[in-house]
Short mmCIF file of C-alpha atoms in Angstrom, two decimals:
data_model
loop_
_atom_site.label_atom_id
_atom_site.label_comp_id
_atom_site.label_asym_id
_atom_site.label_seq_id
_atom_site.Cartn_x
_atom_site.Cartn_y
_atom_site.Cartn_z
CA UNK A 926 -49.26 94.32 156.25
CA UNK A 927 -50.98 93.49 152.81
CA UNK A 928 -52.16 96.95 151.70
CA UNK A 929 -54.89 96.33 148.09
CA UNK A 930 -52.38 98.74 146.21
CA UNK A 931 -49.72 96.68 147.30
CA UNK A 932 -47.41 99.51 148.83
CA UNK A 933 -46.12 99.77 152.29
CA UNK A 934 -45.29 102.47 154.61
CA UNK A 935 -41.30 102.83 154.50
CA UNK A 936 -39.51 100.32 156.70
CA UNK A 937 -38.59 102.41 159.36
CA UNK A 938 -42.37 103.08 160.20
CA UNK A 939 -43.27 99.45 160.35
CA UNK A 940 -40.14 99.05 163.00
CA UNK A 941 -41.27 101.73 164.99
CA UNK A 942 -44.95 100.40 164.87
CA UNK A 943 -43.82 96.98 165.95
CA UNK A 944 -42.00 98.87 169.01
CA UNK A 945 -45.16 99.85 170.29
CA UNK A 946 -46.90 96.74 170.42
CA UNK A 947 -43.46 94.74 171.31
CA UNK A 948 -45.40 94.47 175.12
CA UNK A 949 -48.66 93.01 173.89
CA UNK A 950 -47.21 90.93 171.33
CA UNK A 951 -44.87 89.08 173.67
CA UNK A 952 -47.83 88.53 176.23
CA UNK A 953 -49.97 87.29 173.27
CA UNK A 954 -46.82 84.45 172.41
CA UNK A 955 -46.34 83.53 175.41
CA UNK A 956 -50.18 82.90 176.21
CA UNK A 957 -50.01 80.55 173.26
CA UNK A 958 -46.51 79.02 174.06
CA UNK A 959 -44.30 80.29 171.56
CA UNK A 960 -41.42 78.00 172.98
CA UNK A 961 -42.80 74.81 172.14
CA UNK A 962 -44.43 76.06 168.58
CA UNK A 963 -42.45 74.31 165.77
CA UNK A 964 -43.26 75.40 162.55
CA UNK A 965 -44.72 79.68 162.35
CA UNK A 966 -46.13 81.87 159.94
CA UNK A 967 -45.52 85.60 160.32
CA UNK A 968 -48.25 86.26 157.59
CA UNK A 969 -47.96 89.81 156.33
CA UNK A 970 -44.74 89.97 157.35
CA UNK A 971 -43.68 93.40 155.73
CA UNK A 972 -40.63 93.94 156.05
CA UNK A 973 -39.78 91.43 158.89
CA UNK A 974 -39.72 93.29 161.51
CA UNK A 975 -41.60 90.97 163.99
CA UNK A 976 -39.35 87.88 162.27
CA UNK A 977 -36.07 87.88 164.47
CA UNK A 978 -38.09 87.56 167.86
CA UNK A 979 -40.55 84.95 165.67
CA UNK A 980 -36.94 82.69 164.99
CA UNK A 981 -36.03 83.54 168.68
CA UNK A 982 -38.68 82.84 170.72
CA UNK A 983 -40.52 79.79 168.67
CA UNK A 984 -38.29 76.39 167.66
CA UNK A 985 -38.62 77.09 164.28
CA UNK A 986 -38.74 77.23 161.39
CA UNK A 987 -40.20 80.46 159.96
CA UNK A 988 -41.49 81.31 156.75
CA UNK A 989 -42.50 85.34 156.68
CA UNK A 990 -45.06 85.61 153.72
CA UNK A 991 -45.75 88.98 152.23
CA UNK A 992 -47.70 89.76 148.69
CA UNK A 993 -45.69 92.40 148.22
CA UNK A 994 -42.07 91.53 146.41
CA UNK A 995 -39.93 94.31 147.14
CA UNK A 996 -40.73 94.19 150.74
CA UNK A 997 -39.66 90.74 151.25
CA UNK A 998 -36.43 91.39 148.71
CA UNK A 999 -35.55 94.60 150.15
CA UNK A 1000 -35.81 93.48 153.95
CA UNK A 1001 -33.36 93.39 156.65
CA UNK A 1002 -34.50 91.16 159.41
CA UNK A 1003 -35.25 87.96 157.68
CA UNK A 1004 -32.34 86.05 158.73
CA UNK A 1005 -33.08 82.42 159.65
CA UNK A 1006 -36.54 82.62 157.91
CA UNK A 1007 -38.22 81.51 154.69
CA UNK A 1008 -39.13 84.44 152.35
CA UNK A 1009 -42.90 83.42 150.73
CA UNK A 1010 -44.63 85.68 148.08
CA UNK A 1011 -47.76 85.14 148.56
CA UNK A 1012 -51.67 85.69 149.42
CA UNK A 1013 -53.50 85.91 152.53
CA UNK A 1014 -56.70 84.55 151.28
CA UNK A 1015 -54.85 81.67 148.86
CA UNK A 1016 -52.35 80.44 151.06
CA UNK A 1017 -49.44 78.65 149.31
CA UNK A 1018 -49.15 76.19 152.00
CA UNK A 1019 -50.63 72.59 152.18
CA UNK A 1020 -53.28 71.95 154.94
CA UNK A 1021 -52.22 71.50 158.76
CA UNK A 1022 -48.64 72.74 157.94
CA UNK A 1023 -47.74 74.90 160.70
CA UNK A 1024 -48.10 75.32 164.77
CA UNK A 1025 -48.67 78.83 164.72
CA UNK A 1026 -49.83 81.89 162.53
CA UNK A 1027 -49.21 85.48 163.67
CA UNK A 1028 -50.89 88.79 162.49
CA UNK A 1029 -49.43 91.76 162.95
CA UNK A 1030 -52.35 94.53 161.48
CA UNK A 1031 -52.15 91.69 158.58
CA UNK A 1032 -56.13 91.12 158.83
CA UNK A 1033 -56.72 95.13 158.65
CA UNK A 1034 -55.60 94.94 154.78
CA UNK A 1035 -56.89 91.60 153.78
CA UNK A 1036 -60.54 90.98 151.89
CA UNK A 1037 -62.46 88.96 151.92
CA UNK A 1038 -61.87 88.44 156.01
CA UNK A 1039 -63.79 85.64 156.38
CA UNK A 1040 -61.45 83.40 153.38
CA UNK A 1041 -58.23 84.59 155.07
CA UNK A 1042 -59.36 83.50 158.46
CA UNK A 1043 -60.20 79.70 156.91
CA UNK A 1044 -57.60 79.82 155.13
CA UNK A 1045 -55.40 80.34 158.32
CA UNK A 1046 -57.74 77.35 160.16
CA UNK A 1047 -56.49 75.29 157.22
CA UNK A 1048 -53.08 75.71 157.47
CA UNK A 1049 -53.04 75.18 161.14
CA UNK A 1050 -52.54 71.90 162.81
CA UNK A 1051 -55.12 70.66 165.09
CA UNK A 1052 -54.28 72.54 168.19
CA UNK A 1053 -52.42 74.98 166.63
CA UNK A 1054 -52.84 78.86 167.85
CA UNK A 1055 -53.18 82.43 165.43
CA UNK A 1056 -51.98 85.43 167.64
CA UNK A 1057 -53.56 88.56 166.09
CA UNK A 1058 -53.12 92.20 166.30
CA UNK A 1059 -55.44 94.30 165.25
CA UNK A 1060 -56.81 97.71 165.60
CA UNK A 1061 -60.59 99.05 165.33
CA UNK A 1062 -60.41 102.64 164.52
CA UNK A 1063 -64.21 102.89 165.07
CA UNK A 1064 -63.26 103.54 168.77
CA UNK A 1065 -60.46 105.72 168.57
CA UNK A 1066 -60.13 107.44 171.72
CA UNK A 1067 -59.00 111.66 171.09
CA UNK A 1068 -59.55 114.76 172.93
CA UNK A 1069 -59.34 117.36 173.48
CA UNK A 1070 -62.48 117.09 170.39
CA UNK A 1071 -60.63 119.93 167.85
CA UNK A 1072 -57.10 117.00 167.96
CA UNK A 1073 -59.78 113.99 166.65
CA UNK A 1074 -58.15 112.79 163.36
CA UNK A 1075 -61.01 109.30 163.23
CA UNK A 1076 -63.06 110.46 160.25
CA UNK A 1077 -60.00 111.08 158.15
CA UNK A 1078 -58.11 107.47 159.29
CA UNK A 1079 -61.57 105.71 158.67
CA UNK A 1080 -61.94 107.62 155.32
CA UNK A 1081 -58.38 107.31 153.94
CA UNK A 1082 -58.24 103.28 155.03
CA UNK A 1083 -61.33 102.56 153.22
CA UNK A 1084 -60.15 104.80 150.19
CA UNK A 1085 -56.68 102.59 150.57
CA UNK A 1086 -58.46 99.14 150.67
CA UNK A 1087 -58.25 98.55 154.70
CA UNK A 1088 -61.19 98.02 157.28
CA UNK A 1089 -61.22 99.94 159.50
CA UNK A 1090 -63.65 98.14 161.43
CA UNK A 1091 -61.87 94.99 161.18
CA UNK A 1092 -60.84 94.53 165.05
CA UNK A 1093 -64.33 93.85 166.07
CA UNK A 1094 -65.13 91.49 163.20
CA UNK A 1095 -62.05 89.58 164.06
CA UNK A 1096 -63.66 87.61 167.22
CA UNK A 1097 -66.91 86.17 165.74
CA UNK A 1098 -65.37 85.29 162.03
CA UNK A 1099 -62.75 83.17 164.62
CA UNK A 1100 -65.27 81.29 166.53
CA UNK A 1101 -66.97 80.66 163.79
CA UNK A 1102 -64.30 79.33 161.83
CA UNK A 1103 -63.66 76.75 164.58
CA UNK A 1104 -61.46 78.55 166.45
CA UNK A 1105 -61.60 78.98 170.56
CA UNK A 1106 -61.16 82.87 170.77
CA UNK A 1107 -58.90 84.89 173.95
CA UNK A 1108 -59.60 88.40 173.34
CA UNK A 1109 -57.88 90.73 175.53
CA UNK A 1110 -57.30 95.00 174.74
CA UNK A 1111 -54.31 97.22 175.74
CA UNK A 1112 -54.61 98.12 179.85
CA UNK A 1113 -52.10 100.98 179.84
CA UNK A 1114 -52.43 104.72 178.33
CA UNK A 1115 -49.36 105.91 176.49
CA UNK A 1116 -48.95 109.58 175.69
CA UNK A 1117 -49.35 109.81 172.23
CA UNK A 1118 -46.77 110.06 169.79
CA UNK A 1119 -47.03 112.67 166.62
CA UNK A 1120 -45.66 110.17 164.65
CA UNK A 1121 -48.79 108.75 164.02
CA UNK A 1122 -49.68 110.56 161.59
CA UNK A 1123 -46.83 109.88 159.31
CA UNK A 1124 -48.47 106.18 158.83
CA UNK A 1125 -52.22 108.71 158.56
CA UNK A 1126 -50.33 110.97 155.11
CA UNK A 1127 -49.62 107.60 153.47
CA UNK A 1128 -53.45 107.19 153.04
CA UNK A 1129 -55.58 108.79 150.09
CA UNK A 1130 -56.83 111.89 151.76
CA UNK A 1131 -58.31 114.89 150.01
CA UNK A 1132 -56.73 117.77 149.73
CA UNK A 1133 -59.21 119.20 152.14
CA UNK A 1134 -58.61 116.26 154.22
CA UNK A 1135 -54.10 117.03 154.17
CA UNK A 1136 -55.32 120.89 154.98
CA UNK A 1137 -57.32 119.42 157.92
CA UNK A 1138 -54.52 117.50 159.24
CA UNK A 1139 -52.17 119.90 159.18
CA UNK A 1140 -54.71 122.31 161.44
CA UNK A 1141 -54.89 119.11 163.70
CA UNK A 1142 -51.01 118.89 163.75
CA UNK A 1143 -51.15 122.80 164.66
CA UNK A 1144 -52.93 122.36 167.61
CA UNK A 1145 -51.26 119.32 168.72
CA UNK A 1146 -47.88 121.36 168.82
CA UNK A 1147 -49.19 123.96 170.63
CA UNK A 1148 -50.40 121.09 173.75
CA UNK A 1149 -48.31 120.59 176.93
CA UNK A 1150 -47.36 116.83 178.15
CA UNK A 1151 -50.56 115.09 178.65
CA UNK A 1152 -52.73 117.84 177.20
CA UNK A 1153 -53.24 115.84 174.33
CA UNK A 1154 -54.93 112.12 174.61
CA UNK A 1155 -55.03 109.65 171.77
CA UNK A 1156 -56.01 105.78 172.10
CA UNK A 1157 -56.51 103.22 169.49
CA UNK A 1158 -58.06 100.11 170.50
CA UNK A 1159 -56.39 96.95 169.30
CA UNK A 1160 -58.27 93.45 169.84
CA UNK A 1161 -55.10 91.19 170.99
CA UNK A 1162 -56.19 87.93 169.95
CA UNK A 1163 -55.11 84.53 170.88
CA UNK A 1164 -57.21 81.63 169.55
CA UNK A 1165 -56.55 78.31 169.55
CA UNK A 1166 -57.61 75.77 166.56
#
């Protein structure tokens, strides 16, 4: 993640956020044949917490590229990869240098969209593949309707530098960009998890904004198993260069 104030959630979050999407992600490699990809980017790596099954699954080697230092210092799951500091939208890299790119809610914090996205077609070999991630928080699924937290997670991303929009830019800045697009969205229902909202009070919210929250969180603790519904969309995106 590559947040404009160049802060993270704590490490523990980003682990447990790559949990939930371990499912799609590994369809989304293997739909792009992460065996046979040589050289990978994990841009916006974090704290590496997609890296060891990046180094696993792919022949190597990996270089996990962050803009923020302390993440990529401070890190625990960066062994057999490259550490990069660096910048989505001025990639350190000369052209046609790797096999694959991954994005892992990378493209949510990065502007301008459109210059990351060539800059990822430039780094990629001809026939190379970028496996994205990325949520649209325009379509947030909630009810029962007094639970709905969207208005604060599209206000406090903006406020913090993200799009929230960006999942359903992400196909058309692709194809445009030369890429041939795969778009596919979850197909399973999960009952949610409050933890959520831990990654939601790391955004710039009002203070009216915290007090509604907290009303929000009241209800939710007072709903039985499967009372409660709560669905982001993600756009799970395999394109090929």
């Amino acid at each position: 993640m590559e947040a404009g104030s160049l802060a993270l959630p704590e490490a523990g979050l980003l682990r447990m956020q790559a949990g939930w999407l371990a499912p799609a992600r590994a369809q989304l490699l293997r739909q792009v044949g992460v065996g046979r990809r040589r050289e990978v980017l994990d841009l916006g790596t974090g704290y590496g917490a997609v890296v060891p099954e990046l180094v696993r699954r792919s022949r190597g080697p990996v270089v996990a590229l962050d803009r923020v230092f302390h993440a990529l210092a401070h890190g625990e799951d960066f062994h057999g990869a490259e550490r990069v500091a660096g910048d989505a939208v001025t990639l350190p890299f000369a052209s046609a240098s790797f096999d694959l790119v991954f994005s892992h809610l990378t493209f949510l914090w990065v502007a301008p969209l459109a210059t990351a996205i060539a800059e990822a077609a430039r780094v990629l070999r001809a026939g190379g593949a970028l496996v994205a991630l990325e949520p649209d928080y325009g379509g947030l699924i909630e009810y029962p309707f007094e639970v709905a937290a969207r208005d604060l997670w599209v206000k406090g991303l903006a406020r913090a530098g993200a799009d929230p929009f960006v999942g359903r830019k992400l196909p058309g800045l692709l194809a445009r960009a030369g890429f041939e697009v795969r778009v596919s969205l979850f197909d399973k229902l999960f009952e949610p998890s409050p933890a959520r909202f831990a990654f939601l009070k790391d955004l710039p919210l009002s203070d009216e904004e915290h007090a509604e929250l907290g009303r929000i969180e009241g209800v939710i603790g007072a709903c039985g198993p499967w009372a409660e519904v709560a669905h982001l969309p993600f756009m799970l995106v395999a394109a090929v260069r």
